[in-house]
PDB file of C-alpha atoms in Angstrom:
ATOM      1  CA  UNK C   1      10.698  24.360  -9.378  1.00 71.00           C
ATOM      2  CA  UNK C   2       8.581  27.450  -8.793  1.00 89.00           C
ATOM      3  CA  UNK C   3       6.705  27.988  -5.533  1.00 93.00           C
ATOM      4  CA  UNK C   4       2.980  27.376  -6.097  1.00 95.00           C
ATOM      5  CA  UNK C   5       1.703  27.811  -2.538  1.00 97.00           C
ATOM      6  CA  UNK C   6       3.091  29.662   0.468  1.00 97.00           C
ATOM      7  CA  UNK C   7       1.284  29.519   3.800  1.00 97.00           C
ATOM      8  CA  UNK C   8       2.283  32.190   6.321  1.00 97.00           C
ATOM      9  CA  UNK C   9       1.211  32.058   9.990  1.00 97.00           C
ATOM     10  CA  UNK C  10      -2.186  30.506   9.254  1.00 98.00           C
ATOM     11  CA  UNK C  11      -4.493  30.380  12.288  1.00 97.00           C
ATOM     12  CA  UNK C  12      -8.046  29.021  12.409  1.00 98.00           C
ATOM     13  CA  UNK C  13     -10.032  28.987  15.644  1.00 97.00           C
ATOM     14  CA  UNK C  14     -13.443  27.588  16.592  1.00 97.00           C
ATOM     15  CA  UNK C  15     -15.461  29.704  19.014  1.00 96.00           C
ATOM     16  CA  UNK C  16     -17.525  27.336  21.158  1.00 95.00           C
ATOM     17  CA  UNK C  17     -19.495  27.838  24.413  1.00 95.00           C
ATOM     18  CA  UNK C  18     -16.729  25.939  26.229  1.00 94.00           C
ATOM     19  CA  UNK C  19     -13.980  28.184  24.879  1.00 95.00           C
ATOM     20  CA  UNK C  20     -11.785  28.886  21.857  1.00 96.00           C
ATOM     21  CA  UNK C  21     -10.440  25.798  20.072  1.00 96.00           C
ATOM     22  CA  UNK C  22      -7.122  26.689  18.449  1.00 95.00           C
ATOM     23  CA  UNK C  23      -7.371  24.051  15.740  1.00 96.00           C
ATOM     24  CA  UNK C  24      -4.647  25.607  13.590  1.00 97.00           C
ATOM     25  CA  UNK C  25      -2.327  27.902  15.480  1.00 95.00           C
ATOM     26  CA  UNK C  26       0.148  29.736  13.275  1.00 96.00           C
ATOM     27  CA  UNK C  27       1.510  27.283  10.715  1.00 97.00           C
ATOM     28  CA  UNK C  28       3.785  28.175   7.802  1.00 96.00           C
ATOM     29  CA  UNK C  29       5.015  26.080   4.874  1.00 96.00           C
ATOM     30  CA  UNK C  30       5.459  26.182   1.098  1.00 96.00           C
ATOM     31  CA  UNK C  31       4.703  23.818  -1.756  1.00 96.00           C
ATOM     32  CA  UNK C  32       6.477  23.663  -5.115  1.00 94.00           C
ATOM     33  CA  UNK C  33       4.949  22.923  -8.514  1.00 92.00           C
ATOM     34  CA  UNK C  34       4.784  19.166  -9.105  1.00 91.00           C
ATOM     35  CA  UNK C  35       5.804  18.380  -5.514  1.00 93.00           C
ATOM     36  CA  UNK C  36       4.104  15.901  -3.191  1.00 94.00           C
ATOM     37  CA  UNK C  37       3.953  17.174   0.381  1.00 96.00           C
ATOM     38  CA  UNK C  38       2.797  14.888   3.183  1.00 95.00           C
ATOM     39  CA  UNK C  39       0.943  16.285   6.204  1.00 96.00           C
ATOM     40  CA  UNK C  40       0.850  13.755   9.047  1.00 95.00           C
ATOM     41  CA  UNK C  41      -0.266  13.593  12.657  1.00 92.00           C
ATOM     42  CA  UNK C  42      -2.890  12.138  14.976  1.00 90.00           C
ATOM     43  CA  UNK C  43      -6.604  12.829  14.586  1.00 89.00           C
ATOM     44  CA  UNK C  44      -7.503  16.275  15.874  1.00 89.00           C
ATOM     45  CA  UNK C  45      -4.097  17.854  15.312  1.00 93.00           C
ATOM     46  CA  UNK C  46      -5.399  20.315  12.700  1.00 94.00           C
ATOM     47  CA  UNK C  47      -4.465  18.665   9.395  1.00 95.00           C
ATOM     48  CA  UNK C  48      -7.899  18.748   7.765  1.00 94.00           C
ATOM     49  CA  UNK C  49      -8.793  22.152   9.230  1.00 96.00           C
ATOM     50  CA  UNK C  50      -5.658  23.661   7.695  1.00 96.00           C
ATOM     51  CA  UNK C  51      -6.693  22.320   4.275  1.00 96.00           C
ATOM     52  CA  UNK C  52     -10.299  23.519   4.655  1.00 96.00           C
ATOM     53  CA  UNK C  53      -8.956  26.939   5.653  1.00 97.00           C
ATOM     54  CA  UNK C  54      -6.944  27.062   2.447  1.00 96.00           C
ATOM     55  CA  UNK C  55     -10.044  26.127   0.436  1.00 96.00           C
ATOM     56  CA  UNK C  56     -12.095  28.794   2.281  1.00 96.00           C
ATOM     57  CA  UNK C  57     -14.553  26.132   3.478  1.00 95.00           C
ATOM     58  CA  UNK C  58     -14.474  26.762   7.234  1.00 96.00           C
ATOM     59  CA  UNK C  59     -17.998  27.038   8.633  1.00 93.00           C
ATOM     60  CA  UNK C  60     -19.202  28.743  11.820  1.00 92.00           C
ATOM     61  CA  UNK C  61     -18.324  28.608  14.663  1.00 95.00           C
ATOM     62  CA  UNK C  62     -14.920  28.396  12.983  1.00 96.00           C
ATOM     63  CA  UNK C  63     -13.018  31.331  11.547  1.00 96.00           C
ATOM     64  CA  UNK C  64      -9.613  31.862   9.973  1.00 97.00           C
ATOM     65  CA  UNK C  65      -8.285  34.627  12.189  1.00 97.00           C
ATOM     66  CA  UNK C  66      -4.799  35.230  10.802  1.00 96.00           C
ATOM     67  CA  UNK C  67      -2.326  34.386   8.093  1.00 97.00           C
ATOM     68  CA  UNK C  68      -1.840  34.409   4.353  1.00 97.00           C
ATOM     69  CA  UNK C  69      -2.129  31.714   1.697  1.00 97.00           C
ATOM     70  CA  UNK C  70      -0.349  32.852  -1.445  1.00 97.00           C
ATOM     71  CA  UNK C  71      -1.521  30.518  -4.207  1.00 97.00           C
ATOM     72  CA  UNK C  72      -0.139  31.124  -7.695  1.00 93.00           C
ATOM     73  CA  UNK C  73       0.609  34.721  -6.688  1.00 94.00           C
ATOM     74  CA  UNK C  74      -2.785  35.440  -5.067  1.00 96.00           C
ATOM     75  CA  UNK C  75      -3.642  35.512  -1.376  1.00 97.00           C
ATOM     76  CA  UNK C  76      -6.743  33.308  -1.480  1.00 97.00           C
ATOM     77  CA  UNK C  77      -7.647  34.218   2.100  1.00 97.00           C
ATOM     78  CA  UNK C  78      -8.234  37.873   1.216  1.00 96.00           C
ATOM     79  CA  UNK C  79     -10.019  37.741  -2.162  1.00 96.00           C
ATOM     80  CA  UNK C  80     -13.774  38.047  -2.670  1.00 96.00           C
ATOM     81  CA  UNK C  81     -15.957  34.928  -2.542  1.00 94.00           C
ATOM     82  CA  UNK C  82     -16.810  35.189  -6.256  1.00 94.00           C
ATOM     83  CA  UNK C  83     -13.127  35.171  -7.217  1.00 95.00           C
ATOM     84  CA  UNK C  84     -12.461  32.252  -4.887  1.00 96.00           C
ATOM     85  CA  UNK C  85     -15.198  30.245  -6.611  1.00 93.00           C
ATOM     86  CA  UNK C  86     -13.338  30.580  -9.924  1.00 93.00           C
ATOM     87  CA  UNK C  87     -10.228  29.072  -8.284  1.00 95.00           C
ATOM     88  CA  UNK C  88     -11.834  26.406  -6.091  1.00 94.00           C
ATOM     89  CA  UNK C  89     -12.535  23.258  -8.106  1.00 91.00           C
ATOM     90  CA  UNK C  90     -10.471  24.381 -11.102  1.00 93.00           C
ATOM     91  CA  UNK C  91      -6.980  25.451 -10.034  1.00 94.00           C
ATOM     92  CA  UNK C  92      -7.292  24.160  -6.465  1.00 95.00           C
ATOM     93  CA  UNK C  93      -9.264  20.974  -5.744  1.00 94.00           C
ATOM     94  CA  UNK C  94      -9.763  18.751  -2.715  1.00 93.00           C
ATOM     95  CA  UNK C  95     -10.494  15.074  -2.219  1.00 90.00           C
ATOM     96  CA  UNK C  96     -12.625  15.029   0.912  1.00 86.00           C
ATOM     97  CA  UNK C  97     -12.272  12.376   3.577  1.00 79.00           C
ATOM     98  CA  UNK C  98     -15.924  11.283   3.790  1.00 76.00           C
ATOM     99  CA  UNK C  99     -17.496  10.459   0.397  1.00 72.00           C
ATOM    100  CA  UNK C 100     -20.782   9.518   2.092  1.00 73.00           C
ATOM    101  CA  UNK C 101     -21.323  13.130   3.167  1.00 80.00           C
ATOM    102  CA  UNK C 102     -19.536  14.817   0.249  1.00 84.00           C
ATOM    103  CA  UNK C 103     -21.642  13.335  -2.570  1.00 91.00           C
ATOM    104  CA  UNK C 104     -25.219  14.541  -3.087  1.00 92.00           C
ATOM    105  CA  UNK C 105     -27.483  11.477  -2.652  1.00 93.00           C
ATOM    106  CA  UNK C 106     -30.238  12.795  -4.965  1.00 95.00           C
ATOM    107  CA  UNK C 107     -28.030  13.595  -7.972  1.00 95.00           C
ATOM    108  CA  UNK C 108     -26.450  11.062 -10.329  1.00 96.00           C
ATOM    109  CA  UNK C 109     -22.711  10.608 -10.313  1.00 95.00           C
ATOM    110  CA  UNK C 110     -22.637  11.921 -13.874  1.00 96.00           C
ATOM    111  CA  UNK C 111     -24.398  15.148 -12.919  1.00 95.00           C
ATOM    112  CA  UNK C 112     -22.014  15.760 -10.045  1.00 94.00           C
ATOM    113  CA  UNK C 113     -18.953  15.086 -12.202  1.00 94.00           C
ATOM    114  CA  UNK C 114     -19.996  17.048 -15.296  1.00 95.00           C
ATOM    115  CA  UNK C 115     -21.187  20.115 -13.396  1.00 93.00           C
ATOM    116  CA  UNK C 116     -17.649  21.129 -12.458  1.00 91.00           C
ATOM    117  CA  UNK C 117     -16.269  20.276 -15.910  1.00 94.00           C
ATOM    118  CA  UNK C 118     -18.885  22.345 -17.719  1.00 94.00           C
ATOM    119  CA  UNK C 119     -18.492  25.274 -15.323  1.00 91.00           C
ATOM    120  CA  UNK C 120     -14.718  25.549 -15.239  1.00 92.00           C
ATOM    121  CA  UNK C 121     -13.596  24.088 -18.566  1.00 92.00           C
ATOM    122  CA  UNK C 122     -16.370  25.372 -20.828  1.00 91.00           C
ATOM    123  CA  UNK C 123     -17.243  21.916 -22.197  1.00 94.00           C
ATOM    124  CA  UNK C 124     -20.655  21.162 -23.664  1.00 94.00           C
ATOM    125  CA  UNK C 125     -22.717  18.307 -22.229  1.00 94.00           C
ATOM    126  CA  UNK C 126     -21.305  15.636 -24.578  1.00 94.00           C
ATOM    127  CA  UNK C 127     -17.685  16.684 -24.002  1.00 96.00           C
ATOM    128  CA  UNK C 128     -18.218  16.807 -20.242  1.00 95.00           C
ATOM    129  CA  UNK C 129     -19.731  13.300 -20.209  1.00 95.00           C
ATOM    130  CA  UNK C 130     -16.813  11.969 -22.257  1.00 95.00           C
ATOM    131  CA  UNK C 131     -14.375  13.519 -19.786  1.00 95.00           C
ATOM    132  CA  UNK C 132     -16.332  12.164 -16.798  1.00 96.00           C
ATOM    133  CA  UNK C 133     -16.381   8.621 -18.232  1.00 95.00           C
ATOM    134  CA  UNK C 134     -12.628   8.851 -18.877  1.00 93.00           C
ATOM    135  CA  UNK C 135     -12.017   9.956 -15.279  1.00 92.00           C
ATOM    136  CA  UNK C 136     -14.018   7.057 -13.829  1.00 93.00           C
ATOM    137  CA  UNK C 137     -11.950   4.660 -15.915  1.00 90.00           C
ATOM    138  CA  UNK C 138      -8.736   6.326 -14.684  1.00 85.00           C
ATOM    139  CA  UNK C 139      -9.660   5.786 -11.022  1.00 85.00           C
ATOM    140  CA  UNK C 140     -10.554   2.136 -11.522  1.00 84.00           C
ATOM    141  CA  UNK C 141     -14.345   2.181 -12.064  1.00 90.00           C
ATOM    142  CA  UNK C 142     -15.197  -0.045 -15.049  1.00 89.00           C
ATOM    143  CA  UNK C 143     -17.995   0.745 -17.523  1.00 91.00           C
ATOM    144  CA  UNK C 144     -17.615   4.411 -16.647  1.00 89.00           C
ATOM    145  CA  UNK C 145     -20.143   5.774 -19.148  1.00 92.00           C
ATOM    146  CA  UNK C 146     -22.849   3.426 -17.859  1.00 94.00           C
ATOM    147  CA  UNK C 147     -22.100   4.272 -14.222  1.00 96.00           C
ATOM    148  CA  UNK C 148     -22.622   7.991 -14.880  1.00 96.00           C
ATOM    149  CA  UNK C 149     -26.358   7.338 -14.609  1.00 95.00           C
ATOM    150  CA  UNK C 150     -26.077   5.735 -11.167  1.00 96.00           C
ATOM    151  CA  UNK C 151     -26.593   7.382  -7.787  1.00 96.00           C
ATOM    152  CA  UNK C 152     -24.124   7.369  -4.859  1.00 94.00           C
ATOM    153  CA  UNK C 153     -26.057   4.682  -2.962  1.00 93.00           C
ATOM    154  CA  UNK C 154     -25.403   2.286  -5.864  1.00 94.00           C
ATOM    155  CA  UNK C 155     -21.658   2.429  -5.235  1.00 91.00           C
ATOM    156  CA  UNK C 156     -19.646   0.808  -2.458  1.00 85.00           C
ATOM    157  CA  UNK C 157     -17.718   2.988  -0.012  1.00 80.00           C
ATOM    158  CA  UNK C 158     -14.470   2.482  -1.886  1.00 80.00           C
ATOM    159  CA  UNK C 159     -16.139   3.245  -5.229  1.00 86.00           C
ATOM    160  CA  UNK C 160     -17.583   6.470  -3.833  1.00 88.00           C
ATOM    161  CA  UNK C 161     -14.108   7.450  -2.708  1.00 84.00           C
ATOM    162  CA  UNK C 162     -12.864   6.878  -6.249  1.00 86.00           C
ATOM    163  CA  UNK C 163     -15.653   9.093  -7.584  1.00 91.00           C
ATOM    164  CA  UNK C 164     -14.493  11.858  -5.233  1.00 89.00           C
ATOM    165  CA  UNK C 165     -10.952  11.469  -6.552  1.00 86.00           C
ATOM    166  CA  UNK C 166     -12.199  11.649 -10.148  1.00 90.00           C
ATOM    167  CA  UNK C 167     -14.176  14.796  -9.311  1.00 92.00           C
ATOM    168  CA  UNK C 168     -11.140  16.499  -7.789  1.00 91.00           C
ATOM    169  CA  UNK C 169      -8.947  15.648 -10.787  1.00 89.00           C
ATOM    170  CA  UNK C 170     -11.560  16.614 -13.384  1.00 91.00           C
ATOM    171  CA  UNK C 171     -10.108  20.026 -14.304  1.00 91.00           C
ATOM    172  CA  UNK C 172      -6.402  19.121 -13.993  1.00 89.00           C
ATOM    173  CA  UNK C 173      -5.870  21.412 -10.971  1.00 93.00           C
ATOM    174  CA  UNK C 174      -2.554  23.060 -10.159  1.00 94.00           C
ATOM    175  CA  UNK C 175      -2.995  21.973  -6.535  1.00 95.00           C
ATOM    176  CA  UNK C 176      -4.692  18.771  -5.418  1.00 94.00           C
ATOM    177  CA  UNK C 177      -5.388  18.472  -1.688  1.00 95.00           C
ATOM    178  CA  UNK C 178      -6.035  14.856  -0.725  1.00 92.00           C
ATOM    179  CA  UNK C 179      -7.516  14.307   2.748  1.00 91.00           C
ATOM    180  CA  UNK C 180      -7.020  10.591   3.455  1.00 86.00           C
ATOM    181  CA  UNK C 181      -7.486   9.852  -0.286  1.00 82.00           C
ATOM    182  CA  UNK C 182      -7.198   6.067   0.019  1.00 77.00           C
ATOM    183  CA  UNK C 183      -9.630   5.543   2.913  1.00 72.00           C
ATOM    184  CA  UNK C 184     -11.777   2.405   2.337  1.00 68.00           C
ATOM    185  CA  UNK C 185      -9.734   1.341  -0.706  1.00 73.00           C
ATOM    186  CA  UNK C 186      -7.952  -1.988  -0.937  1.00 78.00           C
ATOM    187  CA  UNK C 187      -4.177  -1.905  -1.239  1.00 79.00           C
ATOM    188  CA  UNK C 188      -4.141  -2.516  -4.995  1.00 79.00           C
ATOM    189  CA  UNK C 189      -6.453   0.414  -5.726  1.00 77.00           C
ATOM    190  CA  UNK C 190      -4.566   2.534  -3.169  1.00 79.00           C
ATOM    191  CA  UNK C 191      -1.389   2.045  -5.166  1.00 81.00           C
ATOM    192  CA  UNK C 192      -3.147   2.824  -8.458  1.00 79.00           C
ATOM    193  CA  UNK C 193      -4.645   6.058  -7.115  1.00 79.00           C
ATOM    194  CA  UNK C 194      -1.386   7.249  -5.568  1.00 84.00           C
ATOM    195  CA  UNK C 195       0.537   6.410  -8.746  1.00 85.00           C
ATOM    196  CA  UNK C 196      -2.061   8.411 -10.673  1.00 81.00           C
ATOM    197  CA  UNK C 197      -1.607  11.415  -8.387  1.00 82.00           C
ATOM    198  CA  UNK C 198       2.151  11.121  -8.782  1.00 85.00           C
ATOM    199  CA  UNK C 199       1.718  10.963 -12.582  1.00 82.00           C
ATOM    200  CA  UNK C 200      -0.368  14.163 -12.515  1.00 78.00           C
ATOM    201  CA  UNK C 201       2.554  15.939 -10.887  1.00 81.00           C
ATOM    202  CA  UNK C 202       4.976  14.796 -13.565  1.00 82.00           C
ATOM    203  CA  UNK C 203       2.597  15.267 -16.520  1.00 80.00           C
ATOM    204  CA  UNK C 204       0.845  18.521 -15.601  1.00 80.00           C
ATOM    205  CA  UNK C 205       2.975  19.957 -12.798  1.00 84.00           C
ATOM    206  CA  UNK C 206       0.166  19.341 -10.307  1.00 89.00           C
ATOM    207  CA  UNK C 207       1.265  19.798  -6.703  1.00 94.00           C
ATOM    208  CA  UNK C 208      -0.181  17.324  -4.204  1.00 93.00           C
ATOM    209  CA  UNK C 209      -0.819  17.926  -0.514  1.00 95.00           C
ATOM    210  CA  UNK C 210      -1.530  14.504   1.005  1.00 94.00           C
ATOM    211  CA  UNK C 211      -3.109  14.463   4.463  1.00 94.00           C
ATOM    212  CA  UNK C 212      -2.810  11.006   5.944  1.00 89.00           C
ATOM    213  CA  UNK C 213      -2.222   8.789   8.973  1.00 83.00           C
ATOM    214  CA  UNK C 214      -0.526   6.243   6.718  1.00 80.00           C
ATOM    215  CA  UNK C 215       3.203   6.727   7.149  1.00 83.00           C
ATOM    216  CA  UNK C 216       3.806   4.083   4.483  1.00 80.00           C
ATOM    217  CA  UNK C 217       2.081   6.286   1.904  1.00 83.00           C
ATOM    218  CA  UNK C 218       4.209   9.236   2.961  1.00 88.00           C
ATOM    219  CA  UNK C 219       7.434   7.225   2.796  1.00 87.00           C
ATOM    220  CA  UNK C 220       6.656   5.942  -0.687  1.00 87.00           C
ATOM    221  CA  UNK C 221       5.227   9.011  -2.391  1.00 90.00           C
ATOM    222  CA  UNK C 222       6.003  12.258  -0.539  1.00 93.00           C
ATOM    223  CA  UNK C 223       8.955  14.486  -1.371  1.00 94.00           C
ATOM    224  CA  UNK C 224       8.701  16.419   1.881  1.00 96.00           C
ATOM    225  CA  UNK C 225       6.802  15.939   5.144  1.00 96.00           C
ATOM    226  CA  UNK C 226       5.177  18.277   7.669  1.00 97.00           C
ATOM    227  CA  UNK C 227       4.407  16.729  11.071  1.00 96.00           C
ATOM    228  CA  UNK C 228       1.564  18.416  13.000  1.00 96.00           C
ATOM    229  CA  UNK C 229       0.692  18.292  16.679  1.00 96.00           C
ATOM    230  CA  UNK C 230      -1.845  20.390  18.626  1.00 95.00           C
ATOM    231  CA  UNK C 231      -2.429  22.816  15.783  1.00 96.00           C
ATOM    232  CA  UNK C 232       1.236  23.465  15.002  1.00 96.00           C
ATOM    233  CA  UNK C 233       3.863  22.069  12.650  1.00 97.00           C
ATOM    234  CA  UNK C 234       6.476  20.617  14.969  1.00 97.00           C
ATOM    235  CA  UNK C 235       8.831  19.091  12.383  1.00 97.00           C
ATOM    236  CA  UNK C 236       9.359  19.358   8.645  1.00 96.00           C
ATOM    237  CA  UNK C 237      11.895  18.199   6.123  1.00 96.00           C
ATOM    238  CA  UNK C 238      12.435  15.812   3.238  1.00 95.00           C
ATOM    239  CA  UNK C 239      10.712  12.451   3.582  1.00 94.00           C
ATOM    240  CA  UNK C 240      14.083  10.697   3.515  1.00 93.00           C
ATOM    241  CA  UNK C 241      15.493  12.907   6.265  1.00 93.00           C
ATOM    242  CA  UNK C 242      12.405  12.676   8.487  1.00 93.00           C
ATOM    243  CA  UNK C 243      12.352   8.873   8.347  1.00 91.00           C
ATOM    244  CA  UNK C 244      16.092   8.451   8.646  1.00 91.00           C
ATOM    245  CA  UNK C 245      16.778  11.094  11.269  1.00 93.00           C
ATOM    246  CA  UNK C 246      13.630  12.268  13.146  1.00 94.00           C
ATOM    247  CA  UNK C 247      14.367  15.143  15.515  1.00 94.00           C
ATOM    248  CA  UNK C 248      11.131  15.565  17.460  1.00 95.00           C
ATOM    249  CA  UNK C 249       9.950  13.023  20.100  1.00 94.00           C
ATOM    250  CA  UNK C 250       6.460  12.989  18.571  1.00 95.00           C
ATOM    251  CA  UNK C 251       7.829  12.029  15.142  1.00 94.00           C
ATOM    252  CA  UNK C 252       9.917   9.336  16.824  1.00 92.00           C
ATOM    253  CA  UNK C 253       6.754   8.048  18.510  1.00 91.00           C
ATOM    254  CA  UNK C 254       4.839   7.937  15.225  1.00 91.00           C
ATOM    255  CA  UNK C 255       7.595   5.954  13.548  1.00 89.00           C
ATOM    256  CA  UNK C 256       7.935   3.545  16.482  1.00 86.00           C
ATOM    257  CA  UNK C 257       4.211   2.771  16.359  1.00 82.00           C
ATOM    258  CA  UNK C 258       4.331   1.487  12.780  1.00 79.00           C
ATOM    259  CA  UNK C 259       5.251  -2.146  11.933  1.00 75.00           C
ATOM    260  CA  UNK C 260       8.566  -2.560  10.127  1.00 70.00           C
ATOM    261  CA  UNK C 261       9.481  -5.264   7.645  1.00 68.00           C
ATOM    262  CA  UNK C 262      13.088  -5.325   8.870  1.00 66.00           C
ATOM    263  CA  UNK C 263      12.054  -6.211  12.437  1.00 67.00           C
ATOM    264  CA  UNK C 264      11.127  -9.682  13.781  1.00 69.00           C
ATOM    265  CA  UNK C 265       7.399 -10.460  13.578  1.00 68.00           C
ATOM    266  CA  UNK C 266       7.193 -10.862  17.363  1.00 68.00           C
ATOM    267  CA  UNK C 267       8.697  -7.418  17.945  1.00 71.00           C
ATOM    268  CA  UNK C 268       6.234  -5.271  19.921  1.00 77.00           C
ATOM    269  CA  UNK C 269       5.192  -1.832  18.705  1.00 78.00           C
ATOM    270  CA  UNK C 270       5.885   1.101  21.013  1.00 80.00           C
ATOM    271  CA  UNK C 271       2.765   3.269  21.409  1.00 83.00           C
ATOM    272  CA  UNK C 272       2.749   6.960  22.263  1.00 88.00           C
ATOM    273  CA  UNK C 273       1.497   7.085  25.842  1.00 88.00           C
ATOM    274  CA  UNK C 274      -1.279   9.452  26.915  1.00 90.00           C
ATOM    275  CA  UNK C 275      -3.757  11.543  24.943  1.00 91.00           C
ATOM    276  CA  UNK C 276      -3.467  14.677  22.789  1.00 91.00           C
ATOM    277  CA  UNK C 277      -3.982  17.908  24.752  1.00 93.00           C
ATOM    278  CA  UNK C 278      -7.251  19.810  25.021  1.00 92.00           C
ATOM    279  CA  UNK C 279      -7.026  22.535  22.368  1.00 93.00           C
ATOM    280  CA  UNK C 280      -9.291  24.776  24.447  1.00 93.00           C
ATOM    281  CA  UNK C 281      -6.896  24.708  27.409  1.00 91.00           C
ATOM    282  CA  UNK C 282      -3.418  24.007  26.099  1.00 92.00           C
ATOM    283  CA  UNK C 283      -0.801  23.413  28.800  1.00 91.00           C
ATOM    284  CA  UNK C 284       1.944  25.911  29.446  1.00 93.00           C
ATOM    285  CA  UNK C 285       5.131  25.200  27.550  1.00 95.00           C
ATOM    286  CA  UNK C 286       5.459  22.405  24.990  1.00 96.00           C
ATOM    287  CA  UNK C 287       2.088  20.796  24.157  1.00 95.00           C
ATOM    288  CA  UNK C 288       3.735  17.370  23.855  1.00 96.00           C
ATOM    289  CA  UNK C 289       5.560  17.513  27.206  1.00 95.00           C
ATOM    290  CA  UNK C 290       3.097  15.328  29.178  1.00 94.00           C
ATOM    291  CA  UNK C 291       3.599  12.460  26.701  1.00 94.00           C
ATOM    292  CA  UNK C 292       7.315  12.945  26.080  1.00 94.00           C
ATOM    293  CA  UNK C 293       9.935  10.676  27.643  1.00 90.00           C
ATOM    294  CA  UNK C 294      12.707  13.136  26.718  1.00 92.00           C
ATOM    295  CA  UNK C 295      11.153  16.227  28.384  1.00 93.00           C
ATOM    296  CA  UNK C 296      13.348  18.584  30.409  1.00 94.00           C
ATOM    297  CA  UNK C 297      12.423  21.352  32.875  1.00 94.00           C
ATOM    298  CA  UNK C 298      12.474  24.018  30.163  1.00 95.00           C
ATOM    299  CA  UNK C 299       9.667  22.201  28.297  1.00 96.00           C
ATOM    300  CA  UNK C 300       7.218  23.040  31.110  1.00 95.00           C
ATOM    301  CA  UNK C 301       7.579  26.809  30.789  1.00 95.00           C
ATOM    302  CA  UNK C 302       8.582  27.661  27.209  1.00 95.00           C
ATOM    303  CA  UNK C 303       7.143  26.814  23.787  1.00 95.00           C
ATOM    304  CA  UNK C 304       9.886  25.600  21.438  1.00 95.00           C
ATOM    305  CA  UNK C 305      10.185  27.339  18.061  1.00 95.00           C
ATOM    306  CA  UNK C 306      10.946  25.636  14.763  1.00 95.00           C
ATOM    307  CA  UNK C 307      14.705  25.804  14.246  1.00 94.00           C
ATOM    308  CA  UNK C 308      16.930  24.283  11.588  1.00 94.00           C
ATOM    309  CA  UNK C 309      18.540  21.050  12.771  1.00 93.00           C
ATOM    310  CA  UNK C 310      19.977  20.025   9.391  1.00 92.00           C
ATOM    311  CA  UNK C 311      19.915  21.345   5.847  1.00 93.00           C
ATOM    312  CA  UNK C 312      16.221  21.775   4.964  1.00 92.00           C
ATOM    313  CA  UNK C 313      15.149  20.039   8.190  1.00 95.00           C
ATOM    314  CA  UNK C 314      13.527  21.940  11.084  1.00 96.00           C
ATOM    315  CA  UNK C 315      12.112  20.813  14.429  1.00 96.00           C
ATOM    316  CA  UNK C 316      10.432  22.499  17.409  1.00 96.00           C
ATOM    317  CA  UNK C 317      12.115  20.744  20.315  1.00 96.00           C
ATOM    318  CA  UNK C 318      14.605  21.719  23.008  1.00 95.00           C
ATOM    319  CA  UNK C 319      16.254  18.283  22.939  1.00 93.00           C
ATOM    320  CA  UNK C 320      16.335  17.712  19.185  1.00 91.00           C
ATOM    321  CA  UNK C 321      20.143  17.481  19.259  1.00 87.00           C
ATOM    322  CA  UNK C 322      19.924  14.297  21.329  1.00 83.00           C
ATOM    323  CA  UNK C 323      17.396  12.607  19.043  1.00 76.00           C
ATOM    324  CA  UNK C 324      17.760  10.964  15.649  1.00 62.00           C
ATOM    325  CA  UNK C 325      18.065   7.528  14.146  1.00 54.00           C
ATOM    326  CA  UNK C 326      19.509   6.145  17.365  1.00 52.00           C
ATOM    327  CA  UNK C 327      16.227   6.523  19.278  1.00 59.00           C
ATOM    328  CA  UNK C 328      14.053   4.667  16.760  1.00 57.00           C
ATOM    329  CA  UNK C 329      12.940   1.454  18.348  1.00 55.00           C
ATOM    330  CA  UNK C 330      14.214   2.345  21.821  1.00 51.00           C
TER     331      UNK C 330
END
């Protein structure tokens, strides 16, 4: 598969009166055509900000201060705004996390869906409405043509989320960024939507970047996984390798905090103790050290770099050699 997206040392900071928030602090990864890449981590670790940086949607006081994002051969971080507008929504689309704030309350669903289709695909009004009705049907909204005349407040939260998914898929993008795409959806519709995204990859070569807290979604659908903590990617590898042989204590903690079907029902989950660090005043050394039960003296003074721990599997941890499948559940 060809490389569709390559992120190099991306950094996005927010300049606040209290100090500089290093929301994304030098992350690098790539994404292949048709691949599904999972981006996981706790709230506030920088997942959504990294995606918004790629889409060039960071607002003040935030600013992307460094890095490259080579998408389909073009560094989208350095092109003019007008050129970016021809890419955003057509070749690169995003399913936003909050449909309540992402949909315009005074415009019909049909208007919001057809606007992008007419602009980027050159369809006339009738063709755009046909495409919009088809998309609503695809994402599980019945009587799609009739619902085009409705406004966002006439839809439930889950239905609005489906509209956002339809909008993102409207132009068959090369890259679909999904920020918690199944929020507020029941499990049946979750499966349908994720199967649809997987089908897009196979049918059109669409690459999917799925940002989620749901490790079950990642295990089922992702080809590879990036684990983020405190603005950095601290582990990455194939989904199978990450789940079978995690090599960072934070990844181990995430996996231990999820219920497992192969464990007794009375088995207690093991939470990750403590709180994420303050991104304005990051501690010296490893950002995860205060919460890590495997920390050594070196962790207090040095920041671990991502190093290869297995074929295609990297981790940023000084004790990664002592971790793995054996520590899951301990």
